[in-house]
Structures are given as structure tokens and as C-alpha cells.
Amino acid sequence: QKDLHYVPGHNGMVHLFEWKWGKIAEECENFLGPMGFGGVQVSPIQENVIIKNRPWWERYQPISYKWATRSGTAKEFKDMVRRCNNAGVRIYVDVVFNHMTGNHKNAKGTGGSTADTQNFNYPGVPYSGFDFHVSCPINNYQDAGNVRNCELSGLHDLDQSKEYVREKIVNFLNKIIDVGVAGYRVDAAKHMWPEDLKVIYSRVKNLNPEHNFPSGARPYVFQEVIDYGGEAISKYEYNSFGAVTEFRYGIELSNALNGKNQLKWFSNWGEAWGLLPSQDAVVFIDNHDTQRGHPEILTYKSSKKYKAMILQMAVAFMLAHPYGTARIMSSFAFDSFDANPPQDSIGNLISPTINSDKTCGNGWICEHRWRQVYNMVRFRIAANNTDVNNWWDNGQNQIAFSRGNAGFIAINGDGHDFKQHLYTSLQPGIYCDVISGNLENNVCTGKTVTVDQNGKAYIEILANEEDGVLAIHRQSKL
Ligand code: LM2
Ligand code: CA
């Protein structure tokens, strides 16, 4: 359950937060497939309660397991999965089954279901009071029972030890597997008992071989467990039977690029830092929650604020480094925590438009369409199955390393110029730096790097350059 089943030659997952199914299908065909992306994490597919002003977080309040949300219908979802699989891009669904909704008067869902939330009645499933834990607030993260049996921000907490509840969840998961998804993200996994989750996952079907999965293939499971240390519940309770989101990854890198640590220490980045085993870890710089609630974490807003493009630097490091399953956050612009995704006056989502330079319009950030990001996805593909070699640093925040003889990256996190002759391990030749430009029809629109007969090259990243990164790889050779 830790194999992503990426199509060979593909890598990197992108979270297309709040995108519509039809638009994701187009994105798979026009951009993600051709660029070699491995997969997409999609927003929850299950029907949610409608909340005034339509904040993004209404989608984390399920009212039934019908496939009806602002992203689209069941038919559109099926069509998307088929088209993305055909484009070589896998789909991973964000599934919410720790809880249902909080309390709402006259709760109505995006698929027409209703619920008597005060009385724990959800006829759309159906669930009733028996299926939930007795209501209590989560208020003590030193107590695993409190965290798992009480309500997370007032959201009615399902009891996954009940056979009836397990059956509803497994049926829901089996149906998404039937249409060809490759796996799922388990929302709020920390708030459920590992033993219950293990049983639920084990009952889910193998992947559907009609969508080019090998026979007997298990769904990829990645569980949302926020573990910064110091609480009763640990990420190590979950990683034996599925992958886990590694929240320390983004914090450590953000700290370093914010000047609170030095990049030179990343020479042994990985398990030695107390991170999960690489295979078990989904890694990311920011996600849809941390970009709203954690000022210390780099987000698309950081790049605007400091004009230093430090989010790109962090994402470039992540994609260049072999540790973990890399996930890229793709956002819409927002000013406040509650802000809704781009929508019209009656609450329909407004999809991104695509500009001629590949970036997005209509209020969408689309980090995955930034040159520095999609070109590093291609770097990651080129460097697949190689290690970090030839680590170099200046004793501070200028670092460089190669990936076998497939790729080489240099990062300037210092306020002064980076000017070094370094061993790249690449074949002699002229390479296009894929951070400052693109290689198009054998013409490099950015900086070039000349690797000599000994594999060495002069690497320059000036302090006043827009990007603090330089990256070359075997497919960026002129
Ligand atoms: C997650 N991962 O484990 C999601 O990544 C996160 O985005 C979800 O919270 C959370 N778990 C529950 O699925 C979001 C949002 C919350 C929001 C909930 C439910 O971050 O703020 O809570 O979705 O919509 C909202 C209100 C909160 C209120 C609650 C219940 O913000 O103030 O609490 O609804 O009505 C009284
Ligand atoms: Ca729970």
C-alpha cells in the first residue's frame, strides 16, 4: 500500500485543490501528462454540507458518500479518472471518514441530501446516533483517546470500530477503486485508531486492472498524521500499513530558507533527521492547511513578499532530493482563512484560465505551472533511482549536489554571490539551466552551463538573480 503505481517515466504529485473534474481531465491531457507528472491529489469527492459564502473547508464536512460536489458529478469524476490514466497521470482521492458535519440548522448537501445534524442523523448514508462516538471536544493532545474518540472542531466523530461504519467506508473506497483511482489520502488519520484503519484498508479491493494497474496491485494509502513531536500520537503508529504525510519536512526546509538554520546541514537530510523512512513519507513544503495557518511555512505568498522566490527554492530542493514522495501544492489566491475558491455569484466554481506563458489566471496560483516547478519535476524524472552524490557546501547556505550522473543542482541561500568550479558528474557538454529558462527546440532561454572533460563546471548564481537555484540534468543538454 506504499506503491504509487506511477506510470514509468512519471513522478511528482500535485494537489489540485478545489479544481473541477473536467478541468483536471484537461490538465492531465494538456499539461501534466506531457510534463511527466505522476499523479494528482483531488479535493474530496463525497457530498458535503453547503455553508454560507462557500468556504473551501465545507468540503471537509461530509453529509453522504454520494459523488456530488462543486468539483462535479459522478459521471464527470469517472471521465476524469479515465482521461488522466490515459494521459499517464494517476488520481488520488482525499477521503474524509473520521467525521461527518458539525452542527448546522437545516443542513443541506451539494448533492441534495439533508441531515439532522444535532441528532446525528445522516439519511444519505444512512448513519444515525449509534454510529458515532459520544460527543466531547478534542482538547488534550497528550491523550490519544481524547484525540481519537472526541470531535475535531465540533465535527461529529464516526466510530470506526463498528462493523456497520466500516462497511460504509469500505464500500465508498471500493467504488472509487472501481473507476480507476490509484489510491487515497486519509483525512484526519491521526484522529482514528490505527487498528481500525488497518482493518478498513485491508478490506479495500485491489486496483482495477482495466486502468493499466498490474494485477494484485494495492491502492496507495497516505495518511494525514500531523506529528511535530511532543504529543501522545506518533507518525510511527501508522507507517507500517500505509504512507504518512511528513510534516517536519516543510518546516525544516522553511526554517533554513527563512534564515533560521543553515542549508549545509542538509547533507544528511532524511531519516537521520528523525523523518520517516523515505518510502513511507509524503513530503511537501506547504499544504492547504499550513499555507493558511502557519506563518513560518513558505507558501506562494512568500515569493511575493520577499521577492526572493524562496518557495521555489524549497520546492526545487524537494524535487531534486530523492527522499520521500514529493507533493506540490497548487493554490488559489486567498486573503483570509475562510476565503472561498474563485466562484460566481451563485457559488459555482470558476476554473483557471491558462496564459500564454503557461501560468494561470482567474485567481488561481497554479504553482505546478511555474517554470521553476515543472522543470524540477522533469529533473526528478531524469534523476529517478539515483542517490545524492558529491555534496558540496560553503559552510553556510550555498550548497550543491548531483544525482548519480543524471542531474546537478546548486542553491544559493546566502546573501552573496555563488561562484564556484564544481564537479557535476554529468557528461561533458553544454547544459541549459532549467530554473532560469527552458530548453525549447534546442535553444536555451536561460543560463547555460559548460561541463568540461572532467565533469567540472563553473557555477554562478548571483545574489541579485531572481532565482537562487541552478539545475541541469541529462535531458537539458543542448
Ligand atoms: C484535515 N486533515 O486532517 C484537513 O486537512 C483540514 O483542512 C480539515 O479542517 C480537518 N482535517 C477536518 O477534516 C478544515 C478546516 C476547519 C474546518 C473543517 C471542517 O481547517 O477550520 O472547521 O475543515 O469544515 C470548520 C470551522 C470551525 C468549526 C467547524 C465545525 O472552521 O471553526 O468548528 O467547521 O463547524 C466549530
Ligand atoms: Ca475520531
Short mmCIF file of C-alpha atoms and ligand atoms in Angstrom, two decimals:
data_model
loop_
_atom_site.label_atom_id
_atom_site.label_comp_id
_atom_site.label_asym_id
_atom_site.label_seq_id
_atom_site.Cartn_x
_atom_site.Cartn_y
_atom_site.Cartn_z
CA GLN A 1 0.00 0.00 0.00
CA LYS A 2 3.06 2.22 -0.33
CA ASP A 3 3.46 1.88 -4.08
CA LEU A 4 2.09 4.84 -6.02
CA HIS A 5 1.83 2.96 -9.28
CA TYR A 6 3.13 5.92 -11.22
CA VAL A 7 3.41 5.21 -14.90
CA PRO A 8 7.11 4.69 -15.78
CA GLY A 9 8.77 7.97 -16.67
CA HIS A 10 6.42 9.94 -14.41
CA ASN A 11 7.00 11.44 -10.97
CA GLY A 12 5.65 14.04 -8.56
CA MET A 13 2.14 14.51 -7.21
CA VAL A 14 0.26 17.80 -7.44
CA HIS A 15 -2.65 18.75 -5.19
CA LEU A 16 -5.14 20.47 -7.50
CA PHE A 17 -7.03 21.99 -4.61
CA GLU A 18 -10.69 22.78 -5.45
CA TRP A 19 -10.32 22.08 -9.15
CA LYS A 20 -13.30 20.80 -11.12
CA TRP A 21 -13.12 17.28 -12.50
CA GLY A 22 -13.50 18.38 -16.10
CA LYS A 23 -10.68 20.87 -15.76
CA ILE A 24 -8.39 18.29 -14.13
CA ALA A 25 -9.03 15.97 -17.08
CA GLU A 26 -7.94 18.72 -19.46
CA GLU A 27 -4.93 19.49 -17.31
CA CYS A 28 -3.87 15.83 -17.40
CA GLU A 29 -4.08 15.76 -21.17
CA ASN A 30 -2.61 19.16 -21.96
CA PHE A 31 -0.01 19.66 -19.27
CA LEU A 32 0.50 17.09 -16.51
CA GLY A 33 0.83 14.07 -18.80
CA PRO A 34 3.20 15.73 -21.28
CA MET A 35 5.29 17.20 -18.44
CA GLY A 36 5.59 13.79 -16.76
CA PHE A 37 3.70 14.44 -13.54
CA GLY A 38 2.96 11.21 -11.68
CA GLY A 39 -0.39 11.96 -10.11
CA VAL A 40 -2.99 14.37 -8.80
CA GLN A 41 -4.45 14.63 -5.31
CA VAL A 42 -8.01 15.80 -5.86
CA SER A 43 -10.32 17.53 -3.40
CA PRO A 44 -12.90 15.39 -1.59
CA ILE A 45 -15.35 13.69 -3.94
CA GLN A 46 -18.05 12.94 -1.35
CA GLU A 47 -21.09 15.16 -0.90
CA ASN A 48 -20.56 17.90 1.68
CA VAL A 49 -22.79 20.28 3.60
CA ILE A 50 -23.32 23.68 1.98
CA ILE A 51 -22.00 26.52 4.14
CA LYS A 52 -22.76 30.21 3.70
CA ASN A 53 -20.25 32.02 1.48
CA ARG A 54 -18.89 28.63 0.48
CA PRO A 55 -15.52 28.47 2.32
CA TRP A 56 -13.12 25.83 0.98
CA TRP A 57 -13.46 23.92 4.25
CA GLU A 58 -17.09 22.98 3.71
CA ARG A 59 -15.67 20.06 1.74
CA TYR A 60 -14.30 18.60 4.96
CA GLN A 61 -17.85 18.22 6.32
CA PRO A 62 -19.35 15.19 4.56
CA ILE A 63 -23.10 14.66 4.55
CA SER A 64 -23.14 11.45 2.44
CA TYR A 65 -20.87 9.33 0.26
CA LYS A 66 -22.57 10.39 -2.98
CA TRP A 67 -20.15 11.76 -5.55
CA ALA A 68 -21.60 15.21 -5.85
CA THR A 69 -19.56 18.29 -5.02
CA ARG A 70 -18.71 21.65 -6.52
CA SER A 71 -15.96 19.83 -8.45
CA GLY A 72 -18.55 17.88 -10.38
CA THR A 73 -20.76 14.83 -10.72
CA ALA A 74 -20.02 11.11 -10.58
CA LYS A 75 -20.07 10.97 -14.35
CA GLU A 76 -17.54 13.78 -14.63
CA PHE A 77 -15.35 12.17 -12.00
CA LYS A 78 -15.29 8.84 -13.83
CA ASP A 79 -14.50 10.55 -17.09
CA MET A 80 -11.64 12.47 -15.45
CA VAL A 81 -10.05 9.33 -13.97
CA ARG A 82 -10.20 7.58 -17.31
CA ARG A 83 -8.69 10.51 -19.20
CA CYS A 84 -5.95 11.11 -16.63
CA ASN A 85 -4.98 7.43 -16.58
CA ASN A 86 -4.82 7.53 -20.38
CA ALA A 87 -2.52 10.53 -20.12
CA GLY A 88 -0.24 8.60 -17.73
CA VAL A 89 -1.37 10.54 -14.65
CA ARG A 90 -2.77 8.77 -11.58
CA ILE A 91 -5.59 10.08 -9.39
CA TYR A 92 -5.55 10.01 -5.56
CA VAL A 93 -8.74 10.99 -3.72
CA ASP A 94 -8.87 12.93 -0.48
CA VAL A 95 -11.26 10.78 1.58
CA VAL A 96 -12.94 12.09 4.72
CA PHE A 97 -14.28 9.42 7.05
CA ASN A 98 -13.16 10.38 10.53
CA HIS A 99 -16.25 12.51 10.85
CA MET A 100 -19.35 13.91 9.20
CA THR A 101 -20.51 17.53 9.60
CA GLY A 102 -20.58 19.81 12.59
CA ASN A 103 -23.95 21.13 13.77
CA HIS A 104 -25.93 23.09 11.21
CA LYS A 105 -29.54 24.15 11.13
CA ASN A 106 -31.34 22.67 8.10
CA ALA A 107 -28.19 21.07 6.78
CA LYS A 108 -28.30 20.62 3.00
CA GLY A 109 -25.69 18.93 0.87
CA THR A 110 -24.14 19.59 -2.52
CA GLY A 111 -25.97 16.54 -3.87
CA GLY A 112 -29.36 17.35 -2.34
CA SER A 113 -29.04 15.24 0.82
CA THR A 114 -30.27 16.61 4.11
CA ALA A 115 -29.27 15.79 7.67
CA ASP A 116 -30.49 16.35 11.19
CA THR A 117 -27.01 17.08 12.44
CA GLN A 118 -27.94 17.80 16.07
CA ASN A 119 -29.35 14.28 16.26
CA PHE A 120 -26.54 12.63 14.27
CA ASN A 121 -28.94 11.62 11.53
CA TYR A 122 -27.49 11.37 8.03
CA PRO A 123 -30.12 9.61 5.88
CA GLY A 124 -27.95 9.99 2.77
CA VAL A 125 -25.59 7.25 4.04
CA PRO A 126 -27.54 6.36 6.26
CA TYR A 127 -25.86 6.97 9.63
CA SER A 128 -27.59 7.56 12.96
CA GLY A 129 -26.54 8.17 16.54
CA PHE A 130 -25.29 4.58 17.02
CA ASP A 131 -22.53 5.11 14.51
CA PHE A 132 -20.85 7.99 16.29
CA HIS A 133 -18.74 8.50 19.38
CA VAL A 134 -20.46 10.30 22.22
CA SER A 135 -19.90 13.99 21.68
CA CYS A 136 -16.91 15.55 23.50
CA PRO A 137 -14.38 18.14 22.37
CA ILE A 138 -10.78 17.34 21.45
CA ASN A 139 -8.84 19.40 23.93
CA ASN A 140 -5.91 17.26 25.07
CA TYR A 141 -3.30 16.17 22.58
CA GLN A 142 -1.49 14.30 25.36
CA ASP A 143 -4.39 11.83 25.47
CA ALA A 144 -4.75 9.53 22.46
CA GLY A 145 -8.28 8.55 23.46
CA ASN A 146 -9.39 12.17 23.54
CA VAL A 147 -7.83 12.85 20.13
CA ARG A 148 -9.43 9.80 18.53
CA ASN A 149 -12.82 9.49 20.20
CA CYS A 150 -13.82 13.13 20.54
CA GLU A 151 -14.85 15.73 17.99
CA LEU A 152 -12.27 17.61 15.94
CA SER A 153 -13.60 21.19 15.87
CA GLY A 154 -17.14 20.01 16.56
CA LEU A 155 -17.26 17.57 13.65
CA HIS A 156 -19.39 14.55 14.51
CA ASP A 157 -17.00 11.70 15.10
CA LEU A 158 -17.66 8.33 13.49
CA ASP A 159 -16.84 5.15 15.40
CA GLN A 160 -14.71 3.10 13.00
CA SER A 161 -14.69 0.13 15.37
CA LYS A 162 -18.34 -0.54 14.42
CA GLU A 163 -18.83 -3.09 11.66
CA TYR A 164 -21.62 -1.06 10.11
CA VAL A 165 -19.43 2.04 9.86
CA ARG A 166 -16.51 0.07 8.44
CA GLU A 167 -18.77 -1.42 5.81
CA LYS A 168 -19.99 2.00 4.66
CA ILE A 169 -16.43 3.30 4.44
CA VAL A 170 -15.11 0.25 2.62
CA ASN A 171 -17.97 0.42 0.10
CA PHE A 172 -17.20 4.05 -0.55
CA LEU A 173 -13.49 3.29 -1.08
CA ASN A 174 -14.21 0.26 -3.27
CA LYS A 175 -16.33 2.37 -5.58
CA ILE A 176 -13.55 4.85 -6.20
CA ILE A 177 -11.14 1.97 -6.84
CA ASP A 178 -13.60 0.52 -9.37
CA VAL A 179 -13.39 3.59 -11.58
CA GLY A 180 -9.60 3.53 -11.71
CA VAL A 181 -8.16 5.70 -8.97
CA ALA A 182 -4.70 4.66 -7.74
CA GLY A 183 -5.11 5.43 -4.06
CA TYR A 184 -6.35 7.83 -1.45
CA ARG A 185 -5.31 10.42 1.15
CA VAL A 186 -6.90 9.67 4.50
CA ASP A 187 -8.04 12.92 6.06
CA ALA A 188 -7.57 13.22 9.83
CA ALA A 189 -5.98 9.76 10.13
CA LYS A 190 -4.42 10.78 13.43
CA HIS A 191 -7.96 11.05 14.80
CA MET A 192 -8.70 7.39 14.10
CA TRP A 193 -7.33 4.22 15.74
CA PRO A 194 -4.58 2.52 13.76
CA GLU A 195 -6.17 -0.89 14.35
CA ASP A 196 -9.44 0.26 12.78
CA LEU A 197 -7.68 1.81 9.81
CA LYS A 198 -5.67 -1.34 9.22
CA VAL A 199 -8.87 -3.38 9.02
CA ILE A 200 -10.55 -0.89 6.71
CA TYR A 201 -7.60 -0.68 4.27
CA SER A 202 -7.20 -4.44 4.21
CA ARG A 203 -10.78 -4.85 3.04
CA VAL A 204 -10.43 -2.48 0.11
CA LYS A 205 -10.14 -4.07 -3.33
CA ASN A 206 -7.07 -4.35 -5.49
CA LEU A 207 -6.68 -1.67 -8.14
CA ASN A 208 -8.72 -2.08 -11.29
CA PRO A 209 -6.54 -3.79 -13.93
CA GLU A 210 -8.59 -2.19 -16.71
CA HIS A 211 -6.77 1.05 -15.95
CA ASN A 212 -3.26 -0.34 -16.53
CA PHE A 213 -2.53 -1.42 -12.99
CA PRO A 214 -0.73 -4.72 -12.52
CA SER A 215 -2.97 -7.48 -11.24
CA GLY A 216 -2.97 -7.75 -7.46
CA ALA A 217 -1.86 -4.12 -7.07
CA ARG A 218 -2.90 -2.47 -3.80
CA PRO A 219 -4.16 1.12 -3.56
CA TYR A 220 -1.60 3.68 -2.42
CA VAL A 221 -2.68 4.93 1.01
CA PHE A 222 -1.29 8.11 2.51
CA GLN A 223 -2.49 9.23 5.86
CA GLU A 224 -2.76 12.74 7.22
CA VAL A 225 -0.95 12.50 10.54
CA ILE A 226 0.33 15.79 11.86
CA ASP A 227 3.24 14.93 14.12
CA TYR A 228 5.66 17.68 15.02
CA GLY A 229 6.65 15.72 18.11
CA GLY A 230 5.59 16.13 21.74
CA GLU A 231 2.10 14.61 21.51
CA ALA A 232 0.57 11.29 22.56
CA ILE A 233 0.14 10.14 18.97
CA SER A 234 3.10 9.42 16.73
CA LYS A 235 3.50 9.02 12.98
CA TYR A 236 5.23 5.69 13.68
CA GLU A 237 1.87 4.20 14.71
CA TYR A 238 0.73 4.49 11.10
CA ASN A 239 3.61 3.88 8.71
CA SER A 240 3.67 0.08 8.89
CA PHE A 241 0.47 -0.19 6.84
CA GLY A 242 0.47 2.91 4.67
CA ALA A 243 2.40 6.05 3.86
CA VAL A 244 2.17 9.11 6.11
CA THR A 245 2.39 12.84 5.49
CA GLU A 246 5.75 14.02 6.87
CA PHE A 247 5.00 17.45 8.33
CA ARG A 248 8.52 18.05 9.61
CA TYR A 249 9.84 18.19 6.07
CA GLY A 250 8.37 21.55 5.12
CA ILE A 251 9.06 23.12 8.49
CA GLU A 252 12.76 22.26 8.44
CA LEU A 253 13.26 23.48 4.89
CA SER A 254 11.22 26.63 5.50
CA ASN A 255 13.30 27.36 8.58
CA ALA A 256 16.51 27.00 6.64
CA LEU A 257 15.38 29.21 3.77
CA ASN A 258 13.98 31.74 6.22
CA GLY A 259 17.48 32.05 7.69
CA LYS A 260 16.78 30.12 10.88
CA ASN A 261 19.08 27.24 10.04
CA GLN A 262 21.84 26.61 7.56
CA LEU A 263 21.48 24.67 4.34
CA LYS A 264 24.83 22.96 4.85
CA TRP A 265 23.21 20.72 7.45
CA PHE A 266 21.00 19.14 4.80
CA SER A 267 23.88 16.94 3.63
CA ASN A 268 22.34 14.04 5.57
CA TRP A 269 18.71 15.07 5.04
CA GLY A 270 16.29 12.21 5.60
CA GLU A 271 15.80 9.60 8.28
CA ALA A 272 18.85 10.87 10.16
CA TRP A 273 16.79 13.99 10.93
CA GLY A 274 14.00 11.99 12.55
CA LEU A 275 11.97 11.82 9.38
CA LEU A 276 10.07 8.66 8.43
CA PRO A 277 11.70 6.08 6.17
CA SER A 278 11.72 7.55 2.67
CA GLN A 279 9.26 5.01 1.22
CA ASP A 280 6.72 5.83 3.93
CA ALA A 281 6.81 9.60 3.64
CA VAL A 282 4.75 12.02 1.58
CA VAL A 283 6.70 15.26 1.58
CA PHE A 284 5.67 18.80 0.76
CA ILE A 285 6.66 22.35 1.58
CA ASP A 286 3.15 23.70 2.21
CA ASN A 287 -0.31 22.16 2.06
CA HIS A 288 -3.82 23.64 2.02
CA ASP A 289 -3.87 23.88 5.83
CA THR A 290 -0.32 25.05 6.59
CA GLN A 291 -0.44 27.75 3.93
CA ARG A 292 -3.34 29.27 5.87
CA GLY A 293 -2.31 28.79 9.46
CA HIS A 294 1.48 28.73 9.68
CA PRO A 295 3.30 32.00 9.01
CA GLU A 296 6.66 30.26 9.31
CA ILE A 297 5.95 27.96 6.37
CA LEU A 298 6.82 29.07 2.87
CA THR A 299 3.83 29.49 0.58
CA TYR A 300 3.13 31.24 -2.72
CA LYS A 301 2.70 34.40 -0.69
CA SER A 302 6.30 34.25 0.49
CA SER A 303 7.59 34.61 -3.01
CA LYS A 304 5.63 37.80 -3.43
CA LYS A 305 6.57 39.17 -0.05
CA TYR A 306 10.30 38.68 -0.19
CA LYS A 307 10.59 38.72 -3.95
CA ALA A 308 13.22 36.13 -3.30
CA MET A 309 11.35 33.23 -4.75
CA ILE A 310 12.12 31.21 -1.70
CA LEU A 311 9.15 28.93 -2.11
CA GLN A 312 10.57 27.89 -5.47
CA MET A 313 13.92 27.28 -3.83
CA ALA A 314 12.36 24.98 -1.27
CA VAL A 315 10.30 23.15 -3.88
CA ALA A 316 13.36 22.84 -6.11
CA PHE A 317 15.32 21.28 -3.26
CA MET A 318 12.46 18.89 -2.54
CA LEU A 319 12.16 17.77 -6.15
CA ALA A 320 15.92 17.46 -6.58
CA HIS A 321 16.34 15.35 -3.46
CA PRO A 322 15.50 11.64 -3.57
CA TYR A 323 13.91 11.49 -0.10
CA GLY A 324 10.17 10.85 0.03
CA THR A 325 7.16 11.02 -2.26
CA ALA A 326 7.03 14.65 -3.35
CA ARG A 327 3.75 16.55 -3.42
CA ILE A 328 3.31 20.05 -4.79
CA MET A 329 0.57 22.36 -3.50
CA SER A 330 -1.34 24.15 -6.25
CA SER A 331 -3.37 27.00 -4.76
CA PHE A 332 -5.96 29.64 -5.43
CA ALA A 333 -5.23 33.15 -4.20
CA PHE A 334 -6.71 34.00 -0.81
CA ASP A 335 -6.61 36.77 1.75
CA SER A 336 -8.21 35.13 4.75
CA PHE A 337 -8.53 31.66 6.22
CA ASP A 338 -12.17 31.32 5.22
CA ALA A 339 -11.88 32.76 1.73
CA ASN A 340 -13.72 30.76 -0.89
CA PRO A 341 -12.14 29.48 -4.08
CA PRO A 342 -12.89 31.56 -7.21
CA GLN A 343 -16.66 31.30 -7.72
CA ASP A 344 -19.55 33.08 -9.40
CA SER A 345 -22.49 34.80 -7.68
CA ILE A 346 -24.41 31.55 -7.23
CA GLY A 347 -21.43 29.61 -5.92
CA ASN A 348 -20.26 27.71 -8.97
CA LEU A 349 -16.50 27.29 -9.08
CA ILE A 350 -14.70 29.39 -11.67
CA SER A 351 -11.88 27.42 -13.25
CA PRO A 352 -8.43 28.79 -14.01
CA THR A 353 -7.65 30.24 -17.40
CA ILE A 354 -4.27 29.44 -18.92
CA ASN A 355 -1.97 32.27 -20.03
CA SER A 356 0.43 32.02 -22.94
CA ASP A 357 3.39 31.68 -20.55
CA LYS A 358 1.68 28.60 -19.06
CA THR A 359 0.70 30.37 -15.80
CA CYS A 360 -2.90 30.61 -14.58
CA GLY A 361 -5.47 33.39 -14.38
CA ASN A 362 -8.89 33.89 -12.72
CA GLY A 363 -7.45 33.95 -9.22
CA TRP A 364 -5.52 30.70 -9.41
CA ILE A 365 -1.84 30.48 -8.45
CA CYS A 366 -1.07 27.12 -10.08
CA GLU A 367 2.38 26.67 -8.57
CA HIS A 368 2.69 23.48 -10.63
CA ARG A 369 2.75 25.65 -13.74
CA TRP A 370 5.67 27.79 -12.61
CA ARG A 371 8.67 27.05 -14.80
CA GLN A 372 10.91 26.51 -11.78
CA VAL A 373 8.49 23.89 -10.51
CA TYR A 374 7.51 21.88 -13.60
CA ASN A 375 11.11 21.84 -14.80
CA MET A 376 12.18 20.36 -11.48
CA VAL A 377 9.56 17.64 -11.90
CA ARG A 378 11.38 16.78 -15.12
CA PHE A 379 14.68 16.86 -13.22
CA ARG A 380 13.24 14.40 -10.71
CA ILE A 381 12.18 12.07 -13.52
CA ALA A 382 15.63 12.28 -15.14
CA ALA A 383 17.31 11.54 -11.81
CA ASN A 384 14.99 8.70 -10.82
CA ASN A 385 16.70 5.89 -8.87
CA THR A 386 19.93 7.76 -8.22
CA ASP A 387 21.39 8.95 -4.93
CA VAL A 388 22.76 12.23 -3.66
CA ASN A 389 26.45 12.41 -4.62
CA ASN A 390 29.22 14.99 -4.47
CA TRP A 391 27.63 17.10 -1.79
CA TRP A 392 29.33 20.48 -1.62
CA ASP A 393 28.68 23.45 0.66
CA ASN A 394 30.46 26.66 1.58
CA GLY A 395 29.95 26.09 5.29
CA GLN A 396 26.80 28.18 5.21
CA ASN A 397 23.87 28.37 2.81
CA GLN A 398 25.43 27.69 -0.55
CA ILE A 399 25.05 24.03 -1.42
CA ALA A 400 25.29 21.77 -4.45
CA PHE A 401 24.91 18.08 -5.16
CA SER A 402 24.49 15.72 -8.03
CA ARG A 403 22.14 12.80 -8.56
CA GLY A 404 24.21 9.93 -9.96
CA ASN A 405 25.35 11.24 -13.31
CA ALA A 406 21.85 12.34 -14.22
CA GLY A 407 21.47 15.74 -12.61
CA PHE A 408 23.18 18.54 -10.72
CA ILE A 409 21.67 21.31 -8.58
CA ALA A 410 23.16 24.33 -6.81
CA ILE A 411 21.32 26.56 -4.34
CA ASN A 412 22.38 29.98 -3.12
CA GLY A 413 20.70 30.68 0.19
CA ASP A 414 23.28 33.29 1.17
CA GLY A 415 23.08 36.99 0.51
CA HIS A 416 26.26 36.98 -1.57
CA ASP A 417 27.19 35.59 -4.97
CA PHE A 418 27.70 31.90 -5.61
CA LYS A 419 30.74 31.46 -7.88
CA GLN A 420 32.41 28.07 -7.84
CA HIS A 421 34.06 25.50 -10.06
CA LEU A 422 32.33 22.29 -9.06
CA TYR A 423 32.26 18.64 -10.08
CA THR A 424 28.86 17.91 -11.61
CA SER A 425 29.31 14.25 -12.60
CA LEU A 426 27.47 14.98 -15.86
CA GLN A 427 28.77 14.13 -19.33
CA PRO A 428 30.81 16.91 -20.93
CA GLY A 429 28.71 19.37 -22.89
CA ILE A 430 26.59 22.49 -22.70
CA TYR A 431 23.52 22.34 -20.49
CA CYS A 432 20.50 24.57 -20.10
CA ASP A 433 19.73 25.71 -16.55
CA VAL A 434 16.07 24.77 -16.24
CA ILE A 435 15.43 27.25 -13.44
CA SER A 436 16.27 30.44 -15.32
CA GLY A 437 14.88 29.20 -18.62
CA ASN A 438 13.52 26.45 -20.81
CA LEU A 439 15.14 24.29 -23.40
CA GLU A 440 12.94 24.78 -26.47
CA ASN A 441 13.83 23.45 -29.93
CA ASN A 442 17.41 23.08 -28.76
CA VAL A 443 17.59 26.73 -27.71
CA CYS A 444 18.08 27.60 -24.05
CA THR A 445 16.12 30.67 -22.91
CA GLY A 446 18.04 30.85 -19.62
CA LYS A 447 21.61 30.48 -18.39
CA THR A 448 23.86 27.79 -19.85
CA VAL A 449 26.47 25.71 -18.03
CA THR A 450 29.50 24.14 -19.72
CA VAL A 451 30.62 20.85 -18.26
CA ASP A 452 34.25 20.09 -19.19
CA GLN A 453 36.02 16.80 -19.94
CA ASN A 454 36.49 16.20 -16.22
CA GLY A 455 32.84 16.73 -15.38
CA LYS A 456 33.54 20.11 -13.79
CA ALA A 457 31.71 23.34 -14.49
CA TYR A 458 31.71 26.96 -13.44
CA ILE A 459 28.52 27.59 -11.47
CA GLU A 460 27.31 31.10 -10.88
CA ILE A 461 24.21 32.26 -9.01
CA LEU A 462 24.44 35.97 -8.28
CA ALA A 463 22.82 37.31 -5.14
CA ASN A 464 20.59 39.65 -7.16
CA GLU A 465 19.27 36.99 -9.53
CA GLU A 466 15.57 36.27 -9.40
CA ASP A 467 16.09 32.59 -8.59
CA GLY A 468 18.53 31.27 -6.04
CA VAL A 469 18.80 27.92 -7.79
CA LEU A 470 20.58 26.46 -10.80
CA ALA A 471 19.69 22.98 -12.09
CA ILE A 472 20.89 20.94 -15.03
CA HIS A 473 20.23 17.33 -15.96
CA ARG A 474 20.81 14.81 -18.70
CA GLN A 475 17.70 15.90 -20.57
CA SER A 476 18.64 19.59 -20.52
CA LYS A 477 21.78 19.07 -22.60
CA LEU A 478 21.95 21.20 -25.70
C1 LM2 B 1 -7.85 17.79 7.83
N1 LM2 B 1 -6.86 16.97 7.88
O1 LM2 B 1 -6.68 16.05 8.78
C2 LM2 B 1 -7.96 18.77 6.74
O2 LM2 B 1 -6.72 18.84 6.04
C3 LM2 B 1 -8.41 20.09 7.27
O3 LM2 B 1 -8.44 21.02 6.23
C4 LM2 B 1 -9.79 19.90 7.90
O4 LM2 B 1 -10.24 21.11 8.57
C5 LM2 B 1 -9.74 18.84 9.00
N2 LM2 B 1 -8.81 17.78 8.80
C6 LM2 B 1 -11.11 18.22 9.15
O5 LM2 B 1 -11.44 17.48 8.02
C7 LM2 B 1 -10.94 22.08 7.78
C8 LM2 B 1 -10.72 23.46 8.37
C9 LM2 B 1 -11.52 23.65 9.65
C10 LM2 B 1 -12.97 23.38 9.38
C11 LM2 B 1 -13.05 21.91 8.93
C12 LM2 B 1 -14.45 21.44 8.66
O6 LM2 B 1 -9.32 23.66 8.61
O7 LM2 B 1 -11.37 25.01 10.11
O8 LM2 B 1 -13.74 23.60 10.53
O9 LM2 B 1 -12.30 21.75 7.69
O10 LM2 B 1 -15.09 22.24 7.70
C13 LM2 B 1 -14.88 24.46 10.35
C14 LM2 B 1 -14.70 25.80 11.10
C15 LM2 B 1 -14.62 25.54 12.60
C16 LM2 B 1 -15.88 24.81 13.09
C17 LM2 B 1 -16.06 23.54 12.24
C18 LM2 B 1 -17.35 22.80 12.57
O11 LM2 B 1 -13.54 26.46 10.61
O12 LM2 B 1 -14.49 26.80 13.28
O13 LM2 B 1 -15.69 24.45 14.45
O14 LM2 B 1 -16.06 23.85 10.84
O15 LM2 B 1 -18.49 23.56 12.21
C19 LM2 B 1 -16.71 24.85 15.36
CA CA B 2 -12.17 10.11 15.52
#
